[in-house]
CSV table of C-alpha atoms in Angstrom, one decimal:
chain,number,residue,atom,x,y,z
A,1,UNK,CA,-22.9,-27.1,88.7
A,2,UNK,CA,-23.5,-23.4,89.2
A,3,UNK,CA,-21.0,-20.8,90.5
A,4,UNK,CA,-22.6,-20.9,93.9
A,5,UNK,CA,-21.6,-24.6,94.3
A,6,UNK,CA,-17.9,-24.2,94.7
A,7,UNK,CA,-15.4,-22.7,97.2
A,8,UNK,CA,-14.6,-19.0,96.6
A,9,UNK,CA,-12.3,-16.7,98.5
A,10,UNK,CA,-13.8,-13.8,100.3
A,11,UNK,CA,-12.3,-10.3,100.4
A,12,UNK,CA,-10.2,-11.2,103.4
A,13,UNK,CA,-8.6,-14.2,101.8
A,14,UNK,CA,-10.6,-16.8,103.8
A,15,UNK,CA,-12.4,-19.5,101.9
A,16,UNK,CA,-16.1,-19.7,102.1
A,17,UNK,CA,-17.6,-23.2,102.1
A,18,UNK,CA,-19.7,-23.9,99.0
A,19,UNK,CA,-23.4,-23.5,99.9
A,20,UNK,CA,-24.7,-26.1,97.5
A,21,UNK,CA,-24.6,-29.9,97.3
A,22,UNK,CA,-20.9,-30.4,98.0
A,23,UNK,CA,-21.1,-28.6,101.4
A,24,UNK,CA,-24.4,-30.5,102.3
A,25,UNK,CA,-22.7,-33.8,101.5
A,26,UNK,CA,-19.6,-32.8,103.5
A,27,UNK,CA,-21.7,-32.1,106.6
A,28,UNK,CA,-23.3,-35.5,106.7
A,29,UNK,CA,-21.0,-37.9,104.9
A,30,UNK,CA,-17.4,-36.8,105.3
A,31,UNK,CA,-14.5,-36.4,102.9
A,32,UNK,CA,-15.2,-39.5,100.8
A,33,UNK,CA,-18.5,-38.2,99.7
A,34,UNK,CA,-17.0,-34.8,99.0
A,35,UNK,CA,-14.4,-36.5,96.7
A,36,UNK,CA,-17.2,-38.3,94.9
A,37,UNK,CA,-19.2,-35.1,94.4
A,38,UNK,CA,-16.1,-33.3,93.0
A,39,UNK,CA,-15.5,-36.3,90.7
A,40,UNK,CA,-19.0,-35.9,89.3
A,41,UNK,CA,-18.4,-32.2,88.9
A,42,UNK,CA,-15.3,-32.9,86.9
A,43,UNK,CA,-17.0,-35.5,84.8
A,44,UNK,CA,-19.8,-33.0,84.0
A,45,UNK,CA,-17.2,-30.4,82.9
A,46,UNK,CA,-15.4,-32.9,80.7
A,47,UNK,CA,-18.7,-34.1,79.2
A,48,UNK,CA,-19.3,-30.5,77.9
A,49,UNK,CA,-16.6,-31.2,75.3
A,50,UNK,CA,-19.2,-32.8,73.0
A,51,UNK,CA,-17.6,-34.1,69.9
A,52,UNK,CA,-20.8,-33.4,68.0
A,53,UNK,CA,-20.5,-29.7,68.9
A,54,UNK,CA,-19.0,-28.1,65.8
A,55,UNK,CA,-18.5,-24.6,67.4
A,56,UNK,CA,-14.9,-23.6,67.4
A,57,UNK,CA,-13.0,-23.9,70.7
A,58,UNK,CA,-12.0,-20.8,72.5
A,59,UNK,CA,-9.7,-20.6,75.6
A,60,UNK,CA,-10.5,-17.6,77.9
A,61,UNK,CA,-7.6,-16.9,80.2
A,62,UNK,CA,-8.3,-14.7,83.2
A,63,UNK,CA,-7.8,-14.2,86.9
A,64,UNK,CA,-11.3,-12.8,87.1
A,65,UNK,CA,-13.9,-15.5,87.4
A,66,UNK,CA,-16.3,-16.8,90.0
A,67,UNK,CA,-18.6,-15.0,92.4
A,68,UNK,CA,-16.3,-12.1,93.3
A,69,UNK,CA,-17.7,-8.6,93.8
A,70,UNK,CA,-15.3,-6.9,91.5
A,71,UNK,CA,-16.7,-5.2,88.4
A,72,UNK,CA,-14.2,-6.9,86.1
A,73,UNK,CA,-15.6,-10.4,87.2
A,74,UNK,CA,-19.1,-9.4,86.1
A,75,UNK,CA,-17.7,-7.9,82.9
A,76,UNK,CA,-15.8,-11.1,82.1
A,77,UNK,CA,-18.9,-13.3,82.7
A,78,UNK,CA,-21.1,-11.1,80.5
A,79,UNK,CA,-18.5,-11.3,77.7
A,80,UNK,CA,-18.1,-15.0,78.1
A,81,UNK,CA,-21.9,-15.6,78.0
A,82,UNK,CA,-22.1,-13.7,74.7
A,83,UNK,CA,-19.2,-15.6,73.3
A,84,UNK,CA,-20.7,-18.9,74.2
A,85,UNK,CA,-23.4,-18.4,71.6
A,86,UNK,CA,-20.7,-18.8,68.9
A,87,UNK,CA,-17.9,-21.0,70.5
A,88,UNK,CA,-17.1,-23.7,73.0
A,89,UNK,CA,-15.6,-21.6,75.7
A,90,UNK,CA,-13.2,-23.1,78.2
A,91,UNK,CA,-12.1,-20.9,81.1
A,92,UNK,CA,-8.5,-21.0,82.2
A,93,UNK,CA,-8.8,-19.4,85.7
A,94,UNK,CA,-5.6,-18.2,87.2
A,95,UNK,CA,-5.8,-18.6,91.0
A,96,UNK,CA,-3.2,-17.2,93.5
A,97,UNK,CA,-1.3,-20.1,95.0
A,98,UNK,CA,-2.0,-19.7,98.7
A,99,UNK,CA,-0.7,-22.5,101.0
A,100,UNK,CA,-3.3,-21.6,103.6
A,101,UNK,CA,-6.2,-22.1,101.1
A,102,UNK,CA,-7.6,-25.5,100.2
A,103,UNK,CA,-6.6,-26.4,96.7
A,104,UNK,CA,-9.2,-25.9,94.1
A,105,UNK,CA,-10.1,-28.9,91.9
A,106,UNK,CA,-8.3,-28.7,88.5
A,107,UNK,CA,-11.6,-28.7,86.5
A,108,UNK,CA,-15.2,-28.0,87.4
A,109,UNK,CA,-18.4,-27.1,85.6
A,110,UNK,CA,-19.6,-23.6,86.2
A,111,UNK,CA,-23.0,-23.2,84.4
A,112,UNK,CA,-22.1,-23.9,80.7
A,113,UNK,CA,-18.4,-23.3,81.2
A,114,UNK,CA,-15.7,-25.9,81.9
A,115,UNK,CA,-13.3,-24.1,84.3
A,116,UNK,CA,-9.7,-25.1,84.7
A,117,UNK,CA,-8.2,-23.7,87.9
A,118,UNK,CA,-4.5,-23.0,87.4
A,119,UNK,CA,-2.3,-21.9,90.4
A,120,UNK,CA,-0.1,-18.8,90.0
A,121,UNK,CA,3.0,-18.9,92.2
A,122,UNK,CA,5.1,-16.0,93.3
A,123,UNK,CA,2.7,-13.2,92.3
A,124,UNK,CA,3.2,-10.0,94.3
A,125,UNK,CA,0.5,-7.6,93.0
A,126,UNK,CA,0.9,-5.1,95.9
A,127,UNK,CA,4.6,-4.8,95.5
A,128,UNK,CA,4.1,-4.5,91.7
A,129,UNK,CA,1.8,-1.6,92.4
A,130,UNK,CA,4.4,0.1,94.5
A,131,UNK,CA,7.0,-0.3,91.7
A,132,UNK,CA,4.6,1.2,89.2
A,133,UNK,CA,3.8,4.1,91.5
A,134,UNK,CA,7.5,4.8,92.0
A,135,UNK,CA,8.1,4.7,88.3
A,136,UNK,CA,5.2,7.0,87.7
A,137,UNK,CA,6.5,9.5,90.3
A,138,UNK,CA,9.9,9.4,88.4
A,139,UNK,CA,8.1,10.4,85.2
A,140,UNK,CA,8.4,7.0,83.4
A,141,UNK,CA,5.6,6.4,81.0
A,142,UNK,CA,7.0,3.0,80.2
A,143,UNK,CA,9.0,0.7,82.5
A,144,UNK,CA,12.7,1.1,81.8
A,145,UNK,CA,14.5,-2.0,80.6
A,146,UNK,CA,16.2,-2.5,84.0
A,147,UNK,CA,12.8,-2.8,85.7
A,148,UNK,CA,11.2,-5.3,83.3
A,149,UNK,CA,12.7,-8.5,84.8
A,150,UNK,CA,11.5,-7.4,88.2
A,151,UNK,CA,8.0,-6.8,86.9
A,152,UNK,CA,8.0,-10.2,85.3
A,153,UNK,CA,9.0,-11.8,88.5
A,154,UNK,CA,6.3,-9.9,90.5
A,155,UNK,CA,3.7,-11.1,88.0
A,156,UNK,CA,4.3,-14.6,89.2
A,157,UNK,CA,4.3,-17.8,87.1
A,158,UNK,CA,1.7,-20.4,86.2
A,159,UNK,CA,3.6,-23.5,85.1
A,160,UNK,CA,0.4,-25.3,84.0
A,161,UNK,CA,-1.0,-22.4,81.9
A,162,UNK,CA,0.9,-23.1,78.7
A,163,UNK,CA,0.2,-26.9,79.0
A,164,UNK,CA,-3.5,-26.2,79.5
A,165,UNK,CA,-3.5,-24.0,76.4
A,166,UNK,CA,-1.9,-26.8,74.5
A,167,UNK,CA,-4.4,-29.4,75.8
A,168,UNK,CA,-7.4,-27.3,74.9
A,169,UNK,CA,-5.9,-26.7,71.4
A,170,UNK,CA,-7.9,-23.5,70.8
A,171,UNK,CA,-7.8,-21.7,67.5
A,172,UNK,CA,-8.8,-18.6,69.5
A,173,UNK,CA,-7.6,-17.2,72.8
A,174,UNK,CA,-9.1,-14.4,74.9
A,175,UNK,CA,-6.9,-12.7,77.5
A,176,UNK,CA,-8.9,-10.8,80.2
A,177,UNK,CA,-7.2,-8.6,82.7
A,178,UNK,CA,-3.8,-7.0,83.2
A,179,UNK,CA,-2.1,-9.6,85.3
A,180,UNK,CA,-1.4,-12.6,83.1
A,181,UNK,CA,1.8,-14.6,83.6
A,182,UNK,CA,1.9,-15.9,80.0
A,183,UNK,CA,4.8,-15.9,77.7
A,184,UNK,CA,3.6,-14.4,74.3
A,185,UNK,CA,6.0,-16.9,72.5
A,186,UNK,CA,3.7,-19.7,73.5
A,187,UNK,CA,1.0,-18.1,71.4
A,188,UNK,CA,3.1,-18.0,68.2
A,189,UNK,CA,3.6,-15.0,66.0
A,190,UNK,CA,0.6,-12.9,65.1
A,191,UNK,CA,-0.9,-14.0,61.8
A,192,UNK,CA,1.6,-16.8,61.5
A,193,UNK,CA,0.1,-20.0,59.9
A,194,UNK,CA,-1.4,-22.2,62.7
A,195,UNK,CA,-1.1,-19.5,65.4
A,196,UNK,CA,-4.3,-18.8,67.3
A,197,UNK,CA,-6.2,-15.6,67.0
A,198,UNK,CA,-5.6,-13.7,70.2
A,199,UNK,CA,-8.0,-11.0,71.6
A,200,UNK,CA,-7.0,-9.0,74.7
A,201,UNK,CA,-9.3,-7.2,77.1
A,202,UNK,CA,-6.9,-5.4,79.5
A,203,UNK,CA,-9.7,-3.9,81.5
A,204,UNK,CA,-7.6,-0.9,82.6
A,205,UNK,CA,-6.8,2.6,81.5
A,206,UNK,CA,-3.7,2.8,83.7
A,207,UNK,CA,-0.7,3.6,81.6
A,208,UNK,CA,1.5,2.0,84.2
A,209,UNK,CA,-0.3,-1.3,83.8
A,210,UNK,CA,-0.7,-1.1,80.0
A,211,UNK,CA,3.0,-0.4,79.6
A,212,UNK,CA,4.1,-3.1,82.1
A,213,UNK,CA,6.5,-5.4,80.3
A,214,UNK,CA,4.5,-8.7,80.5
A,215,UNK,CA,1.2,-7.1,79.5
A,216,UNK,CA,2.7,-4.9,76.9
A,217,UNK,CA,4.2,-7.9,75.2
A,218,UNK,CA,0.9,-9.7,75.2
A,219,UNK,CA,-0.9,-6.6,73.8
A,220,UNK,CA,1.7,-6.5,71.0
A,221,UNK,CA,0.9,-10.1,70.2
A,222,UNK,CA,-2.9,-9.6,70.2
A,223,UNK,CA,-4.7,-9.6,66.9
A,224,UNK,CA,-7.3,-7.3,68.5
A,225,UNK,CA,-7.5,-5.3,71.7
A,226,UNK,CA,-11.0,-4.5,73.1
A,227,UNK,CA,-11.5,-1.5,75.3
A,228,UNK,CA,-14.3,-0.8,77.8
A,229,UNK,CA,-14.5,3.0,77.5
A,230,UNK,CA,-13.1,6.0,75.7
A,231,UNK,CA,-10.5,6.6,78.4
A,232,UNK,CA,-9.0,3.2,77.9
A,233,UNK,CA,-8.9,3.8,74.2
A,234,UNK,CA,-7.0,7.0,74.7
A,235,UNK,CA,-4.5,5.3,77.0
A,236,UNK,CA,-3.9,2.5,74.5
A,237,UNK,CA,-3.5,4.9,71.6
A,238,UNK,CA,-1.0,7.0,73.6
A,239,UNK,CA,1.2,3.9,73.9
A,240,UNK,CA,1.1,3.4,70.2
A,241,UNK,CA,-1.4,0.5,70.0
A,242,UNK,CA,-3.7,0.0,67.1
A,243,UNK,CA,-6.0,-2.9,66.3
A,244,UNK,CA,-8.4,-1.4,68.8
A,245,UNK,CA,-12.1,-2.4,69.0
A,246,UNK,CA,-14.8,-0.9,71.3
A,247,UNK,CA,-16.3,-3.7,73.4
A,248,UNK,CA,-19.5,-1.6,74.1
A,249,UNK,CA,-20.7,-4.2,76.7
A,250,UNK,CA,-24.5,-4.6,76.5
A,251,UNK,CA,-26.1,-4.3,79.9
A,252,UNK,CA,-29.3,-6.2,80.6
A,253,UNK,CA,-31.9,-3.7,82.0
A,254,UNK,CA,-35.5,-4.5,82.6
A,255,UNK,CA,-37.4,-1.2,82.1
A,256,UNK,CA,-40.8,-2.7,83.0
A,257,UNK,CA,-39.5,-3.5,86.5
A,258,UNK,CA,-38.7,0.1,87.3
A,259,UNK,CA,-42.1,1.7,86.5
A,260,UNK,CA,-43.0,2.0,90.2
A,261,UNK,CA,-40.6,3.3,93.0
A,262,UNK,CA,-39.6,1.2,96.0
A,263,UNK,CA,-42.3,1.2,98.7
A,264,UNK,CA,-41.9,4.1,101.0
A,265,UNK,CA,-39.5,6.1,98.9
A,266,UNK,CA,-42.3,8.3,97.4
A,267,UNK,CA,-42.9,9.9,100.7
A,268,UNK,CA,-39.3,11.3,100.5
A,269,UNK,CA,-39.4,12.5,96.9
A,270,UNK,CA,-37.6,14.4,95.4
A,271,UNK,CA,-34.4,12.6,96.4
A,272,UNK,CA,-30.8,12.1,95.2
A,273,UNK,CA,-29.3,8.6,95.2
A,274,UNK,CA,-25.9,8.1,97.0
A,275,UNK,CA,-24.0,4.9,96.0
A,276,UNK,CA,-21.6,4.0,98.8
A,277,UNK,CA,-21.1,0.3,98.0
A,278,UNK,CA,-22.8,-2.0,95.5
A,279,UNK,CA,-23.0,-4.9,95.0
A,280,UNK,CA,-23.0,-6.0,98.6
A,281,UNK,CA,-19.5,-6.8,99.7
A,282,UNK,CA,-18.0,-4.5,97.1
A,283,UNK,CA,-15.4,-1.8,97.7
A,284,UNK,CA,-16.3,1.3,99.6
A,285,UNK,CA,-14.6,4.3,101.2
A,286,UNK,CA,-14.7,4.7,104.9
A,287,UNK,CA,-15.5,8.4,104.6
A,288,UNK,CA,-17.4,10.3,101.9
A,289,UNK,CA,-20.3,12.6,101.6
A,290,UNK,CA,-22.7,12.0,104.5
A,291,UNK,CA,-26.5,12.0,104.0
A,292,UNK,CA,-26.8,14.9,106.5
A,293,UNK,CA,-24.5,17.1,104.4
A,294,UNK,CA,-26.2,16.1,101.1
A,295,UNK,CA,-29.7,16.9,102.6
A,296,UNK,CA,-28.5,20.2,104.0
A,297,UNK,CA,-26.5,21.4,100.9
A,298,UNK,CA,-28.8,20.1,98.2
A,299,UNK,CA,-32.2,20.7,99.8
A,300,UNK,CA,-33.3,17.1,98.8
A,301,UNK,CA,-33.9,13.8,100.6
A,302,UNK,CA,-31.1,11.3,100.2
A,303,UNK,CA,-31.5,7.6,99.4
A,304,UNK,CA,-28.4,5.6,100.3
A,305,UNK,CA,-27.2,2.2,98.9
A,306,UNK,CA,-24.4,0.9,101.2
A,307,UNK,CA,-24.0,-2.8,100.6
A,308,UNK,CA,-27.0,-4.6,102.1
A,309,UNK,CA,-27.9,-1.5,104.1
A,310,UNK,CA,-30.3,0.7,102.2
A,311,UNK,CA,-32.2,3.7,103.6
A,312,UNK,CA,-33.8,7.0,102.7
A,313,UNK,CA,-33.5,10.2,104.8
A,314,UNK,CA,-34.7,13.7,105.0
A,315,UNK,CA,-34.2,16.5,107.5
A,316,UNK,CA,-36.7,15.0,109.9
A,317,UNK,CA,-35.9,11.3,109.9
A,318,UNK,CA,-34.6,8.1,108.3
A,319,UNK,CA,-36.5,5.1,106.9
A,320,UNK,CA,-34.6,1.9,106.5
A,321,UNK,CA,-35.5,0.1,103.3
A,322,UNK,CA,-36.1,-3.6,104.0
A,323,UNK,CA,-35.5,-4.7,100.5
A,324,UNK,CA,-33.3,-7.3,98.9
A,325,UNK,CA,-30.1,-5.5,97.7
A,326,UNK,CA,-30.6,-6.6,94.1
A,327,UNK,CA,-29.7,-4.8,90.9
A,328,UNK,CA,-33.4,-4.5,89.9
A,329,UNK,CA,-34.1,-2.6,93.2
A,330,UNK,CA,-31.1,-0.4,92.5
A,331,UNK,CA,-32.6,0.4,89.1
A,332,UNK,CA,-35.9,1.3,90.8
A,333,UNK,CA,-34.1,3.8,93.0
A,334,UNK,CA,-32.1,5.2,90.0
A,335,UNK,CA,-35.2,5.6,87.8
A,336,UNK,CA,-37.0,7.8,90.3
A,337,UNK,CA,-34.0,9.8,91.6
A,338,UNK,CA,-33.2,13.3,90.4
A,339,UNK,CA,-29.5,12.3,90.1
A,340,UNK,CA,-27.1,9.5,91.0
A,341,UNK,CA,-24.0,10.3,93.0
A,342,UNK,CA,-21.3,7.6,92.9
A,343,UNK,CA,-19.1,7.7,96.0
A,344,UNK,CA,-17.3,4.4,95.5
A,345,UNK,CA,-13.8,3.5,94.4
A,346,UNK,CA,-13.7,3.4,90.6
A,347,UNK,CA,-14.1,0.2,88.7
A,348,UNK,CA,-12.9,-0.6,85.1
A,349,UNK,CA,-16.3,-0.2,83.5
A,350,UNK,CA,-18.5,2.3,85.3
A,351,UNK,CA,-21.5,0.0,85.1
A,352,UNK,CA,-23.9,1.8,87.5
A,353,UNK,CA,-23.2,5.1,85.8
A,354,UNK,CA,-24.2,3.6,82.5
A,355,UNK,CA,-27.3,2.0,84.0
A,356,UNK,CA,-28.3,5.4,85.5
A,357,UNK,CA,-27.9,7.1,82.2
A,358,UNK,CA,-29.9,4.3,80.4
A,359,UNK,CA,-32.7,5.2,82.8
A,360,UNK,CA,-32.4,8.9,82.0
A,361,UNK,CA,-31.0,9.9,85.4
A,362,UNK,CA,-27.8,12.1,85.2
A,363,UNK,CA,-24.8,11.1,87.3
A,364,UNK,CA,-22.0,12.7,89.4
A,365,UNK,CA,-18.9,10.5,89.3
A,366,UNK,CA,-15.2,10.6,90.4
A,367,UNK,CA,-12.7,12.3,88.0
A,368,UNK,CA,-10.3,9.9,86.2
A,369,UNK,CA,-12.7,6.9,86.5
A,370,UNK,CA,-14.2,4.8,83.7
A,371,UNK,CA,-17.5,6.2,84.7
A,372,UNK,CA,-16.2,9.7,84.0
A,373,UNK,CA,-15.0,8.7,80.5
A,374,UNK,CA,-18.5,7.5,79.7
A,375,UNK,CA,-20.1,10.6,81.2
A,376,UNK,CA,-17.8,12.9,79.4
A,377,UNK,CA,-18.4,11.2,76.1
A,378,UNK,CA,-22.2,11.2,76.7
A,379,UNK,CA,-22.6,14.6,78.2
A,380,UNK,CA,-24.7,12.7,80.8
A,381,UNK,CA,-23.5,14.2,84.0
A,382,UNK,CA,-20.6,15.9,85.8
A,383,UNK,CA,-17.5,14.7,87.8
A,384,UNK,CA,-15.6,15.7,90.9
A,385,UNK,CA,-12.1,15.6,92.4
A,386,UNK,CA,-13.0,16.4,96.0
A,387,UNK,CA,-16.0,16.9,98.3
A,388,UNK,CA,-16.4,20.5,97.4
A,389,UNK,CA,-16.5,19.8,93.7
A,390,UNK,CA,-18.9,16.9,94.4
A,391,UNK,CA,-21.4,19.2,96.1
A,392,UNK,CA,-21.0,21.9,93.5
A,393,UNK,CA,-21.6,19.4,90.6
A,394,UNK,CA,-24.7,18.0,92.3
A,395,UNK,CA,-26.1,21.5,93.0
A,396,UNK,CA,-25.6,22.4,89.3
A,397,UNK,CA,-27.4,19.2,88.1
A,398,UNK,CA,-30.4,20.1,90.3
A,399,UNK,CA,-31.2,22.9,87.8
A,400,UNK,CA,-34.2,21.4,85.9
A,401,UNK,CA,-33.1,22.5,82.4
A,402,UNK,CA,-29.5,21.2,82.8
A,403,UNK,CA,-30.7,17.9,84.5
A,404,UNK,CA,-33.2,17.3,81.7
A,405,UNK,CA,-30.6,17.9,78.9
A,406,UNK,CA,-27.9,15.8,80.5
A,407,UNK,CA,-30.4,13.0,81.3
A,408,UNK,CA,-31.5,12.9,77.7
A,409,UNK,CA,-27.9,13.0,76.4
A,410,UNK,CA,-26.8,10.3,78.7
A,411,UNK,CA,-29.8,8.1,77.7
A,412,UNK,CA,-29.0,8.5,74.0
A,413,UNK,CA,-25.3,7.6,74.5
A,414,UNK,CA,-26.0,4.6,76.8
A,415,UNK,CA,-28.7,3.2,74.5
A,416,UNK,CA,-26.4,3.6,71.5
A,417,UNK,CA,-23.4,1.9,73.0
A,418,UNK,CA,-24.6,-0.3,75.9
A,419,UNK,CA,-27.9,-1.8,75.0
A,420,UNK,CA,-29.0,-4.2,72.3
A,421,UNK,CA,-28.0,-7.7,73.5
A,422,UNK,CA,-28.5,-9.4,70.2
A,423,UNK,CA,-26.1,-7.0,68.4
A,424,UNK,CA,-23.6,-7.3,71.2
A,425,UNK,CA,-23.6,-11.1,70.9
A,426,UNK,CA,-22.9,-10.9,67.2
A,427,UNK,CA,-20.1,-8.3,67.7
A,428,UNK,CA,-18.4,-10.5,70.3
A,429,UNK,CA,-18.5,-13.5,68.0
A,430,UNK,CA,-16.9,-11.4,65.2
A,431,UNK,CA,-14.3,-9.9,67.5
A,432,UNK,CA,-13.1,-13.3,68.8
A,433,UNK,CA,-13.5,-15.5,65.8
A,434,UNK,CA,-12.4,-12.9,63.3
A,435,UNK,CA,-13.8,-11.8,59.9
C-alpha cells in the first residue's frame, strides 16, 4: 500500500482521510470493511519479512515519515530507499500521541517498507524550543546538568519503542532526527559484543539541539554520525564529536526534462526565480521580497513559485502559470533563470539550492541556513541577512562574469557531492552495515 493510502496529519493537526482504497471502502461499506482493509494492509506489511530474504535487518527510528511537506521527511525517504537495496528496512515511526486524532494502526505497508507506528506521550517540542532559546540567551552552549531532566521530560516517552526494537531484532539501527525519546542503554554499549551498529542522522546544525541531553547521549552511543552539509559538520565538531561521515545525499534530477522552458515564460526572459513556498503546503513567510520590488530593483522579470500558485511578471503585467506544481516544472524554471532567490524558512538540507546549482544557476539564500553552508562551500552564490542584503546580493549576481563563474562553481560542487545515485546507494550501505 502506498503512502497515499493512509491517514496523515495536515499542518494544522487535523487528520486527512486516506484518498485510496481504505477511504473508498469507508464511504460505501462502513467500519467493518475498513477494519478488513487495514487487516489486509497489516498482513501485507508482515509478509514483507520474507524468511528467504537474507539481507540484514535494519530498524530506522524516526518521527519524520509519511507524506509531510518537511524537507527532512523527503531526506529520510531518499535515505531509506537507498538503504533498502542492501537491507530489510523496518521503519519505527514515532507519532505524537494526540487524543483528538484517530489512532494509527500499529503496522502498515508503505511501498516496500513495513512501518510500525509508535505513539509518543508527553512530548512538548514548543516548550523545549523555549528552554533551548533561553539557555542560548544565557550563553550556555550545552544544557547545564540541572536542565537535563527537564529536557528529557519535554522529549516525551514512547513506551513501545524499546519493545519494538527488541521484536525486530536488528543488527543495525538508524536514528533520524533530533527528537528521539530513546534510552541509549537499550542499544547497548558501542562496539560491545552483540550490540547493534547505530548510525545517527541528527538533521540539524543547531548547537542547542545537538547538545540537548537526550540527543547528545544518543550521538555519543552512535558508531557513526552522518551530516547533511558542512555547517552541520562544524557544529558537531565544535561539540567534540568524531566518527563523522558526510551523507552527500544524491538528488535525482532529469536534465532532459529541462531542455525547454515552461510555456509562456520565454516571453518574460530574462527573469529571476523567487521561491516563496515549495513543495505546495510547505513553510513560507508572510512577508518577503515582492515581485514588484524585485522587478524594479533588479531590472528583470520575476517568476514566482508560491505553493501551487505560480506566475511570471514584468513591469507591464503578470501571467499565471497553469502548470502542475511539480519538481520537474520547478527544475525547468530554475534551468532557464538567471538566478534563484530562496525566500523560504530554512530546511535541514537546502535541496532546492543544490538542484539550482546542479543546473548551473547560481542562488541567493538566507544566512545561517543549510543552503548557505552548501553555497559557501561551493562558491555557487551569495547569502543575505535582511531585505537590503538580499537585493544587493541579487544585483551583484546579475553581473554576467560573476554569474557565470558562480554558476560553474556551484555545478561542479553539486555534481561532485549530490549526484551519482549508484555511488550514493553503495555509500549508504557501507555507512549503515559497516566495513
